[in-house]
mmCIF file of C-alpha atoms in Angstrom:
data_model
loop_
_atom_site.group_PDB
_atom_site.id
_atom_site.type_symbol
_atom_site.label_atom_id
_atom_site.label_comp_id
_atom_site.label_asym_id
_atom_site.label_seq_id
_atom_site.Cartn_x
_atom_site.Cartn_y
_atom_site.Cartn_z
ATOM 1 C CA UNK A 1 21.418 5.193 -15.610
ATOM 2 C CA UNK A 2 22.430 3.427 -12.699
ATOM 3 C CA UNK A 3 25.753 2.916 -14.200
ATOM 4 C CA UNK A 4 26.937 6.185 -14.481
ATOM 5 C CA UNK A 5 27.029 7.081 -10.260
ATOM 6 C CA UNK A 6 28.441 3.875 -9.838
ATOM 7 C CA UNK A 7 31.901 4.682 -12.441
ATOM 8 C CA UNK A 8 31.568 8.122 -10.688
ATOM 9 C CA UNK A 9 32.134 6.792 -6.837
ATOM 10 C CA UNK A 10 28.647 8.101 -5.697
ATOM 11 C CA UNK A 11 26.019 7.036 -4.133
ATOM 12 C CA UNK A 12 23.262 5.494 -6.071
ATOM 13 C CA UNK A 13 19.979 3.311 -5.126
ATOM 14 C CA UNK A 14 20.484 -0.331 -6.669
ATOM 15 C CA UNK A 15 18.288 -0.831 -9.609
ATOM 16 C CA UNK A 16 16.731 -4.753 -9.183
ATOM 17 C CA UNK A 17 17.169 -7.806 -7.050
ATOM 18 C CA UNK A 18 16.491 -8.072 -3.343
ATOM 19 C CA UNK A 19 20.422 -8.106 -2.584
ATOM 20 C CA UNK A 20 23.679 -7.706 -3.721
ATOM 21 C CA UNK A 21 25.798 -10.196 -5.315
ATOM 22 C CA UNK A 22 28.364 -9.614 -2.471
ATOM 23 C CA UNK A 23 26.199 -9.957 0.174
ATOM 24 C CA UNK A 24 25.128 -13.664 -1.210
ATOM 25 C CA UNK A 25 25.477 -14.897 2.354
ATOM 26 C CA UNK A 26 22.470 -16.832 4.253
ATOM 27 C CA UNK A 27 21.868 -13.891 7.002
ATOM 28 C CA UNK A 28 20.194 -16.289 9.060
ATOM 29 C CA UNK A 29 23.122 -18.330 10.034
ATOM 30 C CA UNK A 30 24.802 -16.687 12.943
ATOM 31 C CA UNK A 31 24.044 -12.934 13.379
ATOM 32 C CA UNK A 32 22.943 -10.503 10.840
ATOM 33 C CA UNK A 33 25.383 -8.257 10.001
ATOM 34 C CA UNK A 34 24.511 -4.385 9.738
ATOM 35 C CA UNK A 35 26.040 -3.672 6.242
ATOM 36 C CA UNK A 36 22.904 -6.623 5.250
ATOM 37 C CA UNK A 37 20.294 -4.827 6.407
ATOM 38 C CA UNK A 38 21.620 -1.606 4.713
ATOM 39 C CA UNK A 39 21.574 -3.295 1.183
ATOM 40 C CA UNK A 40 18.469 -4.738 2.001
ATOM 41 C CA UNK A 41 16.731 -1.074 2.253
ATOM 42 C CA UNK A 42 18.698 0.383 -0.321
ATOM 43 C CA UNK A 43 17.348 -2.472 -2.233
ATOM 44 C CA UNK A 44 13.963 -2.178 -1.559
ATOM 45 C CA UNK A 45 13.574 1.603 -1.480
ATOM 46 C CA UNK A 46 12.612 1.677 -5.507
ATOM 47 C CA UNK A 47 10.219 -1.016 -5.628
ATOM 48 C CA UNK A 48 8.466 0.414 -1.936
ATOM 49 C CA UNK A 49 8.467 3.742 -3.760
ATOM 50 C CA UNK A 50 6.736 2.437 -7.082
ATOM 51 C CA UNK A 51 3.935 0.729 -4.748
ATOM 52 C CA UNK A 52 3.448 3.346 -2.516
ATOM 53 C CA UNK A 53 3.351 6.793 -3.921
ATOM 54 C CA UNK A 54 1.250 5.575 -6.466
ATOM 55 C CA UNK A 55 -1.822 5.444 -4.428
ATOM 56 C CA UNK A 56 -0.836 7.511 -1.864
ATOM 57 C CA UNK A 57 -1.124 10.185 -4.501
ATOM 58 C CA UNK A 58 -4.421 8.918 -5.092
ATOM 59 C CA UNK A 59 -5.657 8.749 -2.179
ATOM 60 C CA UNK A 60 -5.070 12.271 -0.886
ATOM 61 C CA UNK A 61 -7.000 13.862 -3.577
ATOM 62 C CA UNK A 62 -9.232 11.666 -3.268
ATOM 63 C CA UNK A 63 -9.912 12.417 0.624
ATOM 64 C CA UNK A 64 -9.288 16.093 0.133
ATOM 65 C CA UNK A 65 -12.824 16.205 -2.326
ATOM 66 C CA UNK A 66 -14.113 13.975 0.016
ATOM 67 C CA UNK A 67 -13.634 16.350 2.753
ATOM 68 C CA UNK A 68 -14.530 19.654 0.424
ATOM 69 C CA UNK A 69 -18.170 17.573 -0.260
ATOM 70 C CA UNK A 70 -18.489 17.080 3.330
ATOM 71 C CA UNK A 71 -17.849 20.214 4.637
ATOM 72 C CA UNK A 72 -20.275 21.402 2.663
ATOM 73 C CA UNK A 73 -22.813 19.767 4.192
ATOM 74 C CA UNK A 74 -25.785 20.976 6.223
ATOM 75 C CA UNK A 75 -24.564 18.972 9.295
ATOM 76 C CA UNK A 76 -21.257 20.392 9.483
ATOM 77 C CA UNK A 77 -22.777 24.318 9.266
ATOM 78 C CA UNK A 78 -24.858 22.886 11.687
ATOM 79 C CA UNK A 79 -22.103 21.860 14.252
ATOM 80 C CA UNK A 80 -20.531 25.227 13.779
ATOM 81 C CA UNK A 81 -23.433 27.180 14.537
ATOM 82 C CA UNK A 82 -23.811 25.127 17.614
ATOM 83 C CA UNK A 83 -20.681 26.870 18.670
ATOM 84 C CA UNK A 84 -18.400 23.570 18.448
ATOM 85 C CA UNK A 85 -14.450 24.293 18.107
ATOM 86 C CA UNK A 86 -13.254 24.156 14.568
ATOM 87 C CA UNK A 87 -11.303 21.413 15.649
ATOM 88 C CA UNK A 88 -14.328 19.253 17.005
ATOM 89 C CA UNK A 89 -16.232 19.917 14.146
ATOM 90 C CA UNK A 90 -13.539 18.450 11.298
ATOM 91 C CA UNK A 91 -12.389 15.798 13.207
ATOM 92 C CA UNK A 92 -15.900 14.711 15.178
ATOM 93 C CA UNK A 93 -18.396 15.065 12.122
ATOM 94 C CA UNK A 94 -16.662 15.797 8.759
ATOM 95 C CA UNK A 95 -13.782 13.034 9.005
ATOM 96 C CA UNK A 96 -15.884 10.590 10.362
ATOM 97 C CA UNK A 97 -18.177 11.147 7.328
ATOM 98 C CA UNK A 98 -15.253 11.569 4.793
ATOM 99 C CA UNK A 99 -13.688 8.439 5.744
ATOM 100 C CA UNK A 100 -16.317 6.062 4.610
ATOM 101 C CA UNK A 101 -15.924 6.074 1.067
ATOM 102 C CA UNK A 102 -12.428 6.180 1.126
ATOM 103 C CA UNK A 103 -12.132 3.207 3.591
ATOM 104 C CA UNK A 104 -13.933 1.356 0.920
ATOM 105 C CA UNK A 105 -10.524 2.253 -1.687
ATOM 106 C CA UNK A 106 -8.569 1.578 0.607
ATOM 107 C CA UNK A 107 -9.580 -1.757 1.819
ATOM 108 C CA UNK A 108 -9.814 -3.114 -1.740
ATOM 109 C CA UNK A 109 -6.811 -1.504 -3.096
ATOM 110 C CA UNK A 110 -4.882 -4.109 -1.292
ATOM 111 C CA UNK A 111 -5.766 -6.853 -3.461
ATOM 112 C CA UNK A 112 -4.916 -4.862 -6.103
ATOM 113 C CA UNK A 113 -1.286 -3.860 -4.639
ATOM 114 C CA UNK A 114 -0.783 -7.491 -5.931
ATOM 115 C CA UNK A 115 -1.452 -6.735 -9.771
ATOM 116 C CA UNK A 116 0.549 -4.338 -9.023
ATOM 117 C CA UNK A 117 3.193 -6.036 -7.301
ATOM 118 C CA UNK A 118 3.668 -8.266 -10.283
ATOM 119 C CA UNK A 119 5.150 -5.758 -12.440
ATOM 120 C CA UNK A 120 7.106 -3.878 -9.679
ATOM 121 C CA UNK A 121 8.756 -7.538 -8.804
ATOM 122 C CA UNK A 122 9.035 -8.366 -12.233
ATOM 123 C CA UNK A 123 10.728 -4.862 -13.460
ATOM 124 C CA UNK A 124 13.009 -4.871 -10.177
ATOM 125 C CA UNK A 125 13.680 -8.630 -9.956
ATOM 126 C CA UNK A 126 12.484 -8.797 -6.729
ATOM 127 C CA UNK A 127 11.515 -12.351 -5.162
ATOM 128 C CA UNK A 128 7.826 -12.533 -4.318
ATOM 129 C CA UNK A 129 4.491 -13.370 -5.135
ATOM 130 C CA UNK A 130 3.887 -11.185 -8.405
ATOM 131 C CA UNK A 131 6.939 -12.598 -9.742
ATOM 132 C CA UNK A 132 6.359 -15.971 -8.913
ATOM 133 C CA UNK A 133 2.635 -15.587 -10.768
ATOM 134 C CA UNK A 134 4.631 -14.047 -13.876
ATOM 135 C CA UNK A 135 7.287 -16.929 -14.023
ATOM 136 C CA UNK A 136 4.326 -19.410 -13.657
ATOM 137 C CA UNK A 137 2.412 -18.074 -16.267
ATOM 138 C CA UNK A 138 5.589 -18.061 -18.632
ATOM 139 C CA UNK A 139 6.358 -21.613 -17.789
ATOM 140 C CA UNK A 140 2.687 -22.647 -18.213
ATOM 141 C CA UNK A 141 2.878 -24.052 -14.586
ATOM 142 C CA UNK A 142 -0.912 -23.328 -13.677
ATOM 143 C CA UNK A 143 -1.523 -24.897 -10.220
ATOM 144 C CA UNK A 144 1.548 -22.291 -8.880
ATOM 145 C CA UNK A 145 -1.115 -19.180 -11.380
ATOM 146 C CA UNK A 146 -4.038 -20.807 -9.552
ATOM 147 C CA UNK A 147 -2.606 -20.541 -6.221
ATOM 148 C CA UNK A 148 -1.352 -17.197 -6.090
ATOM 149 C CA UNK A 149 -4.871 -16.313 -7.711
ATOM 150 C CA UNK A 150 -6.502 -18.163 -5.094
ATOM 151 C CA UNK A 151 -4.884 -16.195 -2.519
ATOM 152 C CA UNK A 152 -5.721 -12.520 -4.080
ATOM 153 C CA UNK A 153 -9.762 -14.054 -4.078
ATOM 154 C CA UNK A 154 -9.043 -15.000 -0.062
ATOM 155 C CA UNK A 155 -7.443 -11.519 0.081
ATOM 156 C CA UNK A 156 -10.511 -9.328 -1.393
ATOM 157 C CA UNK A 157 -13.057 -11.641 0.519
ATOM 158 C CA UNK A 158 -11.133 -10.483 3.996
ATOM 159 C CA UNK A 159 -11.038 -7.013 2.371
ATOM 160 C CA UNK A 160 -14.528 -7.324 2.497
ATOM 161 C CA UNK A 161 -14.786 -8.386 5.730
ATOM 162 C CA UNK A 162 -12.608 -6.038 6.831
ATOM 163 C CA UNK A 163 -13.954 -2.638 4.816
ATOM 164 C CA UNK A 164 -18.016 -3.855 6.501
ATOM 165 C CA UNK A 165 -15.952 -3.875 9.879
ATOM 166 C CA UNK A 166 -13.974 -0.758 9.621
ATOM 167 C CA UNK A 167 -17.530 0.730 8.586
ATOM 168 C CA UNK A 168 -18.435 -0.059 12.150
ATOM 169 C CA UNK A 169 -16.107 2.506 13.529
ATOM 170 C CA UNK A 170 -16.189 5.341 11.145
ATOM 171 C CA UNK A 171 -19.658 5.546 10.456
ATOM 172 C CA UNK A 172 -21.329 7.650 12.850
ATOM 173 C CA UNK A 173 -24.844 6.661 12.263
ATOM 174 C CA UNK A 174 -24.183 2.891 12.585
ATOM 175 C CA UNK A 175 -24.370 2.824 16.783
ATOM 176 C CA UNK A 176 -24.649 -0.409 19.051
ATOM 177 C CA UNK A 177 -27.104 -0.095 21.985
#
């Protein structure tokens, strides 16, 4: 499909690889040249696309029933009949209180942008970690599989770390006194 704009003379988003064959030059000898850095985001503006709006999508319903649940709680009728600003009461105690399951998906969906990431990089030919892990599993080279699986354990274990951290802020009832 990609084809067809390109006979045509208009303009169309590059379908794999990280650059073009006519910008094969090392950038990072003498100064990077603007027309570079425009193929390398028309490059990369399928494969960002693929990894993002998939669980963007996802993640907005899933905060919007998070929020519908929580408003319906006692606590937030309670902060409106206090005579709290509508404002005040979403942001102060219904956020706070949707936020906490969803910084749980959140945190842990990035270890699992890398399963991901393997079949975006693999599908778009783009050089990185997923594709690295697909070649090596092809080529039967398993201390390159065991690395990059390695790594993803290291990345949920800081997820971890990070999600019982971020809990620390958006939980109202956890307080430090």
């Amino acid at each position: 499909f990609s084809v067809i704009p390109k006979m045509a003379n208009l303009p169309y988003l590059p379908p794999g690889s990280a650059e073009s064959v006519r910008n094969s030059t090392i950038p990072w000898f003498g100064t990077v040249q603007a027309e570079w850095v425009i193929d390398r985001v028309l490059h990369s503006v399928l494969p960002v696309a693929v990894l993002t709006l998939v669980s963007v999508s996802g993640w907005s319903r899933f905060i919007r029933a998070s929020m519908l649940d929580v408003l319906r709680q006692d606590y937030v009728r309670t902060a409106r009949a206090k005579g709290l600003t509508e404002r005040v009461v979403i942001v102060k105690h219904a956020l706070r209180n949707a936020l906490i399951p969803f910084v749980t998906i959140i945190v842990f969906s990035l270890p699992g942008l890398f399963s991901g990431a393997i079949i975006t990089e693999t599908v778009f030919s783009w050089p990185g970690m997923g594709r690295l892990y697909f070649l090596a599993l092809g080529e039967y080279d398993y201390p390159v599989a065991m690395a990059v699986l390695f790594i993803t354990a290291v990345l949920t274990v800081t997820a971890t770390l990070l999600r019982d951290l971020l809990y620390t802020l958006v939980d109202p009832r956890i307080r430090f006194s």
